[in-house]
XYZ file of C-alpha atoms in Angstrom:
494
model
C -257.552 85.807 -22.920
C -258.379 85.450 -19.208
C -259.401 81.794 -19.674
C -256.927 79.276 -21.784
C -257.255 75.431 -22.617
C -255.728 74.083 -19.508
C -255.609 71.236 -17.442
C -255.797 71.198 -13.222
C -255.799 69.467 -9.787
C -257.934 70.365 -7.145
C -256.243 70.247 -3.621
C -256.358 71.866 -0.789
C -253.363 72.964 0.790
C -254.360 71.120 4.379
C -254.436 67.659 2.340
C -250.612 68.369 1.408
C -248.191 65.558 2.764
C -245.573 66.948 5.569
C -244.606 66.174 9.292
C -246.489 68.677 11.152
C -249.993 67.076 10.690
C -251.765 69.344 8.765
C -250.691 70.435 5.015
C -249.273 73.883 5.319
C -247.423 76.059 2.578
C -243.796 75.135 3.283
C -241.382 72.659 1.068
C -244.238 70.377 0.049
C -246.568 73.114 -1.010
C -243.349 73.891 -3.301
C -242.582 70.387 -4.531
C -246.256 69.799 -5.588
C -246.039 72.890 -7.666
C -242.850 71.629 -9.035
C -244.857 68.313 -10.149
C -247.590 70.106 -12.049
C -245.232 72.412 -13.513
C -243.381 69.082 -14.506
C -246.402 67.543 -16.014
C -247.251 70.495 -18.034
C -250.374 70.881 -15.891
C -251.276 74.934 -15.127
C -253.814 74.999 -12.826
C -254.304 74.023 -8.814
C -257.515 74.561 -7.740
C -258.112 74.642 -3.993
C -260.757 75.585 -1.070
C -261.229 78.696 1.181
C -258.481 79.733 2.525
C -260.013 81.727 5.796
C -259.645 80.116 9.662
C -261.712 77.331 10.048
C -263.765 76.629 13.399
C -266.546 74.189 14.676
C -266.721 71.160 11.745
C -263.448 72.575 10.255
C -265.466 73.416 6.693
C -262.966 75.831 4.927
C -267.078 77.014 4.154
C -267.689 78.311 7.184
C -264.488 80.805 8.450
C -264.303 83.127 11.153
C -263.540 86.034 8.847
C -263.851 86.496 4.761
C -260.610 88.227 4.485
C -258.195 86.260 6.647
C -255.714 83.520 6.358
C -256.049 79.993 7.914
C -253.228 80.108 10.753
C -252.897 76.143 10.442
C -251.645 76.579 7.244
C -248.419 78.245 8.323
C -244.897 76.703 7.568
C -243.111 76.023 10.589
C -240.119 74.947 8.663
C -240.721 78.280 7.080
C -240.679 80.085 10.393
C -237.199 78.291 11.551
C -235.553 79.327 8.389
C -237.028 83.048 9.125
C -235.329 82.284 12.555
C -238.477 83.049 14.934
C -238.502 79.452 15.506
C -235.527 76.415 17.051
C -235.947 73.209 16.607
C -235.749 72.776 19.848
C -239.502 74.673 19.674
C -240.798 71.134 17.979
C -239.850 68.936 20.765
C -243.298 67.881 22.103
C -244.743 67.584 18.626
C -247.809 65.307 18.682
C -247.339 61.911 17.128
C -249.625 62.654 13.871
C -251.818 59.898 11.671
C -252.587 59.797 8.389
C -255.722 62.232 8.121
C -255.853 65.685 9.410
C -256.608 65.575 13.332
C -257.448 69.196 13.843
C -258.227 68.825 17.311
C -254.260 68.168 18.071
C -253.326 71.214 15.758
C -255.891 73.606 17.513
C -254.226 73.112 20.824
C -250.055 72.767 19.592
C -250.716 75.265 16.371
C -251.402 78.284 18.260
C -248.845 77.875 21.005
C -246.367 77.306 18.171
C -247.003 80.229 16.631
C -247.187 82.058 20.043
C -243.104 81.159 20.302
C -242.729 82.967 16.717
C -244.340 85.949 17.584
C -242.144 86.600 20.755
C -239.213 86.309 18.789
C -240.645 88.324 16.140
C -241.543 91.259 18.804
C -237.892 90.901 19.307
C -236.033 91.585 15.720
C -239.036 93.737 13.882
C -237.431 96.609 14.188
C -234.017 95.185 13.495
C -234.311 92.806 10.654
C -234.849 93.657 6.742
C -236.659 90.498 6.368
C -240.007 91.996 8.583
C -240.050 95.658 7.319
C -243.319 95.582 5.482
C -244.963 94.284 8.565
C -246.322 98.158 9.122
C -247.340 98.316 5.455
C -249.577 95.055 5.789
C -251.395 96.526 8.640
C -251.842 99.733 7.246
C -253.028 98.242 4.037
C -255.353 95.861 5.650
C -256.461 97.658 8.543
C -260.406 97.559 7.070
C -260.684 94.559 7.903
C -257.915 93.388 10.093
C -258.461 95.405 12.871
C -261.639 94.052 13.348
C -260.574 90.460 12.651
C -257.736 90.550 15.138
C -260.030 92.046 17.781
C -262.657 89.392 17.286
C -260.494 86.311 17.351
C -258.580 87.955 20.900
C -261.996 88.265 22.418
C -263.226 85.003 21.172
C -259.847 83.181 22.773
C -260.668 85.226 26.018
C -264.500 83.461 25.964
C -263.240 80.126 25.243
C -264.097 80.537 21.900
C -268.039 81.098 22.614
C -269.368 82.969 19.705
C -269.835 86.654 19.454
C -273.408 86.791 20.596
C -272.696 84.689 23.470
C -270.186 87.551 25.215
C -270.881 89.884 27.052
C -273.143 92.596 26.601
C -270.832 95.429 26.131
C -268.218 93.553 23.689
C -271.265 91.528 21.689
C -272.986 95.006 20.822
C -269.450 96.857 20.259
C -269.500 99.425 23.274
C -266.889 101.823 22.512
C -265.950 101.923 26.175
C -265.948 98.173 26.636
C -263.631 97.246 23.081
C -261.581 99.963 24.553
C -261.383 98.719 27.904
C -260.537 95.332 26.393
C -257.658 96.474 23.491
C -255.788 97.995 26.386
C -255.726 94.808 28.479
C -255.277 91.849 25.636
C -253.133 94.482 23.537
C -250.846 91.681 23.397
C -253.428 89.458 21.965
C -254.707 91.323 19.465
C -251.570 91.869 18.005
C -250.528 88.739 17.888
C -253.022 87.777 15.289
C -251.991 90.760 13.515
C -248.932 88.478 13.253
C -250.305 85.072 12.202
C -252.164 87.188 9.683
C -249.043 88.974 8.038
C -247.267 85.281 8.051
C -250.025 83.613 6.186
C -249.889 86.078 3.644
C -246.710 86.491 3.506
C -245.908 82.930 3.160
C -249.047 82.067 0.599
C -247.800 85.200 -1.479
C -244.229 83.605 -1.946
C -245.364 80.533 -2.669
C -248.242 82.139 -5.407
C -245.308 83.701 -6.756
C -243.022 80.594 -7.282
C -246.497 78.825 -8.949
C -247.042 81.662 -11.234
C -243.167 81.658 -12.206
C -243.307 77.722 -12.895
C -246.246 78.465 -14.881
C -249.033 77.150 -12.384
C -251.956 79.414 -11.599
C -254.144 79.030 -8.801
C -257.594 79.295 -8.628
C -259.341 80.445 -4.949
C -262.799 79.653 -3.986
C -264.967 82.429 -2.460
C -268.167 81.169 -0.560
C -271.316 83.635 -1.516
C -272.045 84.074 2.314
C -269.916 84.442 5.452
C -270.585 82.718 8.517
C -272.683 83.867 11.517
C -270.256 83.678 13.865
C -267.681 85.732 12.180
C -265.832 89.317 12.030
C -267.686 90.199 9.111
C -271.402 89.593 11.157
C -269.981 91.036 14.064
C -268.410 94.153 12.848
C -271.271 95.421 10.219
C -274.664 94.290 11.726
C -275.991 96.227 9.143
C -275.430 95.125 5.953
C -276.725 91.321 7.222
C -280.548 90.723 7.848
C -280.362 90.614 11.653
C -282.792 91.407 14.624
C -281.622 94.312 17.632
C -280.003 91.348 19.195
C -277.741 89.952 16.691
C -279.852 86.742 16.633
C -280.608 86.242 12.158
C -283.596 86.693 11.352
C -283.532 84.302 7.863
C -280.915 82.344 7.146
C -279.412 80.147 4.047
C -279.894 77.015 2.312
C -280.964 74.984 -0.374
C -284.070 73.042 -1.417
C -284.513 69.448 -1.624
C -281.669 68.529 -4.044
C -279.427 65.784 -5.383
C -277.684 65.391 -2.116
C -280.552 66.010 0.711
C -284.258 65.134 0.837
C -284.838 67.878 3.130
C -282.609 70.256 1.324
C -279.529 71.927 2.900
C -279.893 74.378 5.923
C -276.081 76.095 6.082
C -277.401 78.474 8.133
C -275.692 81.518 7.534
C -277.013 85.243 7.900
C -278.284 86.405 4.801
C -277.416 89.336 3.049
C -278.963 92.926 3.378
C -278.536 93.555 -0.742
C -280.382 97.100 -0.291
C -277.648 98.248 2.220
C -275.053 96.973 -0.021
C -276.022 98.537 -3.183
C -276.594 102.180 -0.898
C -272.820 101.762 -0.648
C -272.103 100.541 -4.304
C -271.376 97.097 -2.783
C -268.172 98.684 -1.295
C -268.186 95.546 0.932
C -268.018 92.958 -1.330
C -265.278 95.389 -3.656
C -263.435 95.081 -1.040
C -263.447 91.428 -1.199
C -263.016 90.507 -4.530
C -259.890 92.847 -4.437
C -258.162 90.443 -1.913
C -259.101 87.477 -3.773
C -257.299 89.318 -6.912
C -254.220 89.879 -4.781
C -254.373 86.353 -3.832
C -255.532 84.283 -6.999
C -255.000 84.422 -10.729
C -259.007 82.855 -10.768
C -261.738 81.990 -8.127
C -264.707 80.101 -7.860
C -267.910 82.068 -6.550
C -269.133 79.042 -4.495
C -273.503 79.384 -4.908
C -272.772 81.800 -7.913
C -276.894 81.315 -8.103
C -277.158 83.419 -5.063
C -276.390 86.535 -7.125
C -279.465 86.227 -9.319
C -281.991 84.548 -6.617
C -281.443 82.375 -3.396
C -283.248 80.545 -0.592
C -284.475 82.024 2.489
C -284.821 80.022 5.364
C -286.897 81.597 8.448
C -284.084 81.306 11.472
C -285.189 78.573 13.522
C -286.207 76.175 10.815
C -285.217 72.351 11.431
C -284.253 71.460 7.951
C -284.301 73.871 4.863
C -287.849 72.750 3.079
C -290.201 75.621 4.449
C -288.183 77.914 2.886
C -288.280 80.694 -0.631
C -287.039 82.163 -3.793
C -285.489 85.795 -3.356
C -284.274 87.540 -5.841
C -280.645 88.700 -5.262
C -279.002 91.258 -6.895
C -278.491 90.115 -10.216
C -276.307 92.162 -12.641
C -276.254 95.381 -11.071
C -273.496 93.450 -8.461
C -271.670 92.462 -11.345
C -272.150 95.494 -12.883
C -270.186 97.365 -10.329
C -267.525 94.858 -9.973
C -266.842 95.672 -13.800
C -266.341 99.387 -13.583
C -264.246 98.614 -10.482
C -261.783 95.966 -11.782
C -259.868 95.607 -15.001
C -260.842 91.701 -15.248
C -263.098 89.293 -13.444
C -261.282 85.729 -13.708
C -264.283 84.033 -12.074
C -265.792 80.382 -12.240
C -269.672 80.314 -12.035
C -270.708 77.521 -9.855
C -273.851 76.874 -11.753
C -274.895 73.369 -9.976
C -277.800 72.799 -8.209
C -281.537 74.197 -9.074
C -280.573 76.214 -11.981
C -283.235 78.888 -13.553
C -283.022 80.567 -16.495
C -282.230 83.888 -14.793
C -278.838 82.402 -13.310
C -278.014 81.228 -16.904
C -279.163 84.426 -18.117
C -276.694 85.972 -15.706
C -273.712 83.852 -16.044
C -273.619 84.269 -19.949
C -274.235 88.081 -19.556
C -270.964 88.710 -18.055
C -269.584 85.236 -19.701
C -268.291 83.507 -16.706
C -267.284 79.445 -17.544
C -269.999 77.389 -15.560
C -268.948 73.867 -13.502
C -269.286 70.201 -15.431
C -269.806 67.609 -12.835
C -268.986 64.128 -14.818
C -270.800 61.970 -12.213
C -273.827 63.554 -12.744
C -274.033 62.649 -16.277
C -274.547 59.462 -16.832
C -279.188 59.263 -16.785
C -279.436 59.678 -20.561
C -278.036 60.931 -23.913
C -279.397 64.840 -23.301
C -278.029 65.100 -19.504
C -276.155 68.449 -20.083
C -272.902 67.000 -17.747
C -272.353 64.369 -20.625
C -269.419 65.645 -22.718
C -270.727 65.861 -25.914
C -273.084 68.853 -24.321
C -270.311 70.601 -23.147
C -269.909 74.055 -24.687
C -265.803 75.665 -24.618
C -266.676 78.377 -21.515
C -267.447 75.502 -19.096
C -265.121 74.123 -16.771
C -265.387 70.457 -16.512
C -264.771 68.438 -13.131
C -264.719 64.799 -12.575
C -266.389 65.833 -9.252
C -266.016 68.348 -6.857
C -264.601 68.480 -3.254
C -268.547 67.842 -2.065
C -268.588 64.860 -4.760
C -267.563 61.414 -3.642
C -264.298 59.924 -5.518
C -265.274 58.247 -9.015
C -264.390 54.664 -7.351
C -266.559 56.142 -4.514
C -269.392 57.255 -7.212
C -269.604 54.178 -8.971
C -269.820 51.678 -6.653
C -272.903 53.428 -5.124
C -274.436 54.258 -8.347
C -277.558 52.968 -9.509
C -277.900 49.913 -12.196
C -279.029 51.922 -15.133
C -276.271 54.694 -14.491
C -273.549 52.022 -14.217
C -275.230 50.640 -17.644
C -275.314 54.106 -19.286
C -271.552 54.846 -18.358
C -269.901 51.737 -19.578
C -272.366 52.226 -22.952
C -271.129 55.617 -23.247
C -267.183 55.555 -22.358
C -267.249 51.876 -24.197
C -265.515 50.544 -21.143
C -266.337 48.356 -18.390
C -265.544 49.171 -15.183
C -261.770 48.089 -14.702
C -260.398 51.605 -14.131
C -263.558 53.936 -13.493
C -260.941 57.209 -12.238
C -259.132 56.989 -15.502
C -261.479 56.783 -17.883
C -263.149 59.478 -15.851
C -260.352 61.404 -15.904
C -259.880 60.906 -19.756
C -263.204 61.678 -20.579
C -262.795 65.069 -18.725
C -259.719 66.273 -20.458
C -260.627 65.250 -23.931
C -263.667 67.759 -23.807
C -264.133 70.584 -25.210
C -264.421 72.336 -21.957
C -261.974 74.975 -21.670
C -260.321 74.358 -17.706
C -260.621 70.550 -17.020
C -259.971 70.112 -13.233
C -259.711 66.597 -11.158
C -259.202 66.061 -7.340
C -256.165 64.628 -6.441
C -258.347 61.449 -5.420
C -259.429 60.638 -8.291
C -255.810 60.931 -10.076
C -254.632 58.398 -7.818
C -257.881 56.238 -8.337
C -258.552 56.238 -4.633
C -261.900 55.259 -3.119
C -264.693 56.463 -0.936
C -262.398 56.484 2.010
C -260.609 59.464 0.328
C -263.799 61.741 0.105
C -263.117 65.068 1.009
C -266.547 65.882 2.002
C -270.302 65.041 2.481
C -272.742 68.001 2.198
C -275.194 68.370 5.408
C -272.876 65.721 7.715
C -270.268 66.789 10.343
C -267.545 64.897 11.634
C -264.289 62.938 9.806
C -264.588 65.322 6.649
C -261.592 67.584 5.425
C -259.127 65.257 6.779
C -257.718 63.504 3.925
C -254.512 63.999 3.457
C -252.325 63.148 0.130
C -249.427 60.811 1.426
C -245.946 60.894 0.970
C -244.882 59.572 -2.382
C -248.216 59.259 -3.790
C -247.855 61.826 -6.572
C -244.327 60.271 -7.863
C -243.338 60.319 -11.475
C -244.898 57.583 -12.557
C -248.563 59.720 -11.622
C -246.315 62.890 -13.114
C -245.783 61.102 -16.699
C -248.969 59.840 -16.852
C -250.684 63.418 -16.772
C -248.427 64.803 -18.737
C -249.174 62.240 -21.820
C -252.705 63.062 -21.050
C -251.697 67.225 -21.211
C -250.316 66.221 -24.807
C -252.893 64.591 -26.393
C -255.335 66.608 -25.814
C -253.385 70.027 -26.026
C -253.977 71.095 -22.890
């Protein structure tokens, strides 16, 4: 069976403890697998992996195949010997949250020092000899992606239809012109490319062997300003000059009166299907290779999705459209063997998405703190069916300490009724309640573990600024927090 009884943690890897100011995949990535593995806990859940730019939303990436560069291991790279320790002097002194505008300037010129020593001992070290197989095996997409970011770096990161002429519209004469002179460049994110994966494979490896998968969330849509927009115009919904033409969103919803404009390009589903979605094949292949399950982030998008006319303040004047419905998933099926994916079924659900989703019988997402209006609110436990997966709340969620105190009266009365608890330990009873269900995958952020509060929210939907810092610190998940899921992993055989 693809899908077992099992208990998780959401976390992503930038909200890891460590010394070099972001969470990246070296000995703590390791040490937190070792703790689930400990507490009989087999799932870690965590966010979009891809490079992150303006409002650092793991949401909104510069490419929907690549690695995040931040999330390299330098203590990884000095035990590989392309860095000293004499190559940390100069470190920033780092606080407690993520500060990504002090990794986006010492990050890069970090990893700059690895790939000059690397350009020295390719050819002469065992340890880098697949380095010509990853580029050969990634080249659809990495060529481009390596290109992109070099000429982005050389613009001072302006966005693609903001260069010039000849490189925005991909004149063969002008990329050419370019590769020759920033040859350099472009190969060096080549580089930071085959470390991320080389370093996120090892450590996928060492979960899987402890007994931890990991599930991967893939974002329906790509953002605007990435490789994927820039290199195949075509298969987006884009005028001559690059410029969208509709873009996505939400409706008017839990979290936003005037809905949520994310603004991305929208997909061109009749080009895709002309090519039997070879695109998006090739995409779900790397998130195989990378996770044992992912998350299709908007999985409603598939069977219908909001269309926003570009230039819209806010997403309200928008409208339905219907996506491509089974006939995507269709093809995935007689591509791949298995499709270990998570629905994310919240929102403005019709009966077409539900229709889909049980067609192909992908688990849909529990969110426990929107249960609590009434006895028949299907996010109450006791309307759980098994193929669910069941969250106390999700990264976009506020912590349960978070949720309660800003909850209204009559929810606050309708929880304690229903739990038959007051409010002395809101996370934990939370937490209980979520991995007594019958819900198959029952999956808590680390916040809410650790009973933190609002000040540990990972994210608000529609705000920018201070979000996907938080950072897990040093000592917090101890043995104490290791025992105490793993008595909650026995009782309720997960």
């Amino acid at each position: 069976m693809l899908f077992e009884r099992s208990s998780g943690v959401l976390l992503h890897p930038t909200s890891l403890p460590g010394k070099f100011g972001i969470g990246d995949f070296g000995k703590e990535a390791f040490a937190f697998i070792d703790r689930l593995a400990e507490s009989g806990t087999k799932l870690w859940q965590v966010l979009p992996l891809g490079p992150t730019g303006y409002g650092d939303s793991p949401y909104q990436s510069f490419s929907a195949f690549a690695g995040n560069p931040y999330l390299i291991s330098p203590e990884i790279l000095i035990e590989w010997k392309l860095l000293n320790l004499s190559d940390l002097a100069g470190m920033p002194s780092w606080g407690e949250r993520v500060d990504y505008g002090a990794i986006f300037v010492w990050k890069p010129q970090l990893l700059q020092k690895a790939y000059l020593n690397f350009l020295i001992r390719k050819n002469n070290d065992n340890h880098f000899q697949d380095y010509s197989n990853f580029l050969e095996e990634n080249s659809s997409w990495l060529d481009d992606y390596a290109l992109f970011m070099a000429i982005k770096n050389e613009s001072n990161g302006a966005g693609w239809n903001d260069w010039n002429q000849g490189l925005r519209d991909r004149n063969p004469q002008a990329l050419s012109t370019f590769k020759v002179e920033f040859a350099q460049r472009i190969e060096e994110q080549k580089f930071f490319q085959y470390v991320f994966f080389k370093q996120w494979r090892s450590l996928k490896d060492y979960a899987n062997l402890k007994g931890v998968k990991i599930i991967g969330d893939l974002p329906i849509f790509v953002a605007y300003d990435s490789a994927d927009v820039w290199a195949a115009r075509d298969l987006f919904h884009l005028e001559p000059s690059g410029k969208p033409t509709v873009v996505s969103g939400v409706p008017p919803d839990y979290f936003s009166e005037t809905g949520q404009l994310w603004g991305n390009p929208l997909f061109n589903w009749e080009v895709h299907a002309k090519t039997e979605f070879a695109w998006w094949k090739r995409r779900v292949r790397s998130y195989l290779y990378l996770f044992d399950f992912f998350r299709i982030d908007h999985f409603r998008g598939f069977a219908g999705y909001w269309e926003v006319p570009f230039g819209e303040p806010t997403a309200v004047n928008g409208r339905w459209v219907k996506g491509p419905s089974a006939s995507f998933f269709l093809s995935l099926q007689m591509e791949f063997d298995k499709l270990p994916i998570i629905a994310e079924d919240l929102g403005e659900i019709t009966p077409d998405v539900i229709e889909l989703r049980e067609q192909f019988g992908f688990p849909g997402m529990k969110i426990l703190q929107f249960a609590f209006s009434g006895p028949e609110n299907p996010f109450l436990p006791h309307n759980y069916s098994q193929n669910c997966v069941a969250y106390s709340g999700s990264h976009d969620n506020d912590t349960c300490w978070g949720w309660y105190k800003s909850a209204s009266m009559e929810e606050k009365n309708f929880y304690q009724a229903y739990l038959n608890r007051d409010n002395a330990d809101v996370p934990g009873d939370m937490v209980n309640e979520i991995w007594k269900s019958v819900a198959v995958f029952a999956i808590v952020p680390m916040q809410d573990l650790l009973g933190l509060g609002q000040e540990a929210r990972m994210n608000f939907p529609g705000k920018l600024g201070g979000y996907w810092s938080w950072r897990l610190c040093d000592g917090q998940f101890n043995q104490e927090m290791v025992q105490k899921i793993k008595k909650l992993n026995y009782l309720y055989s997960r």
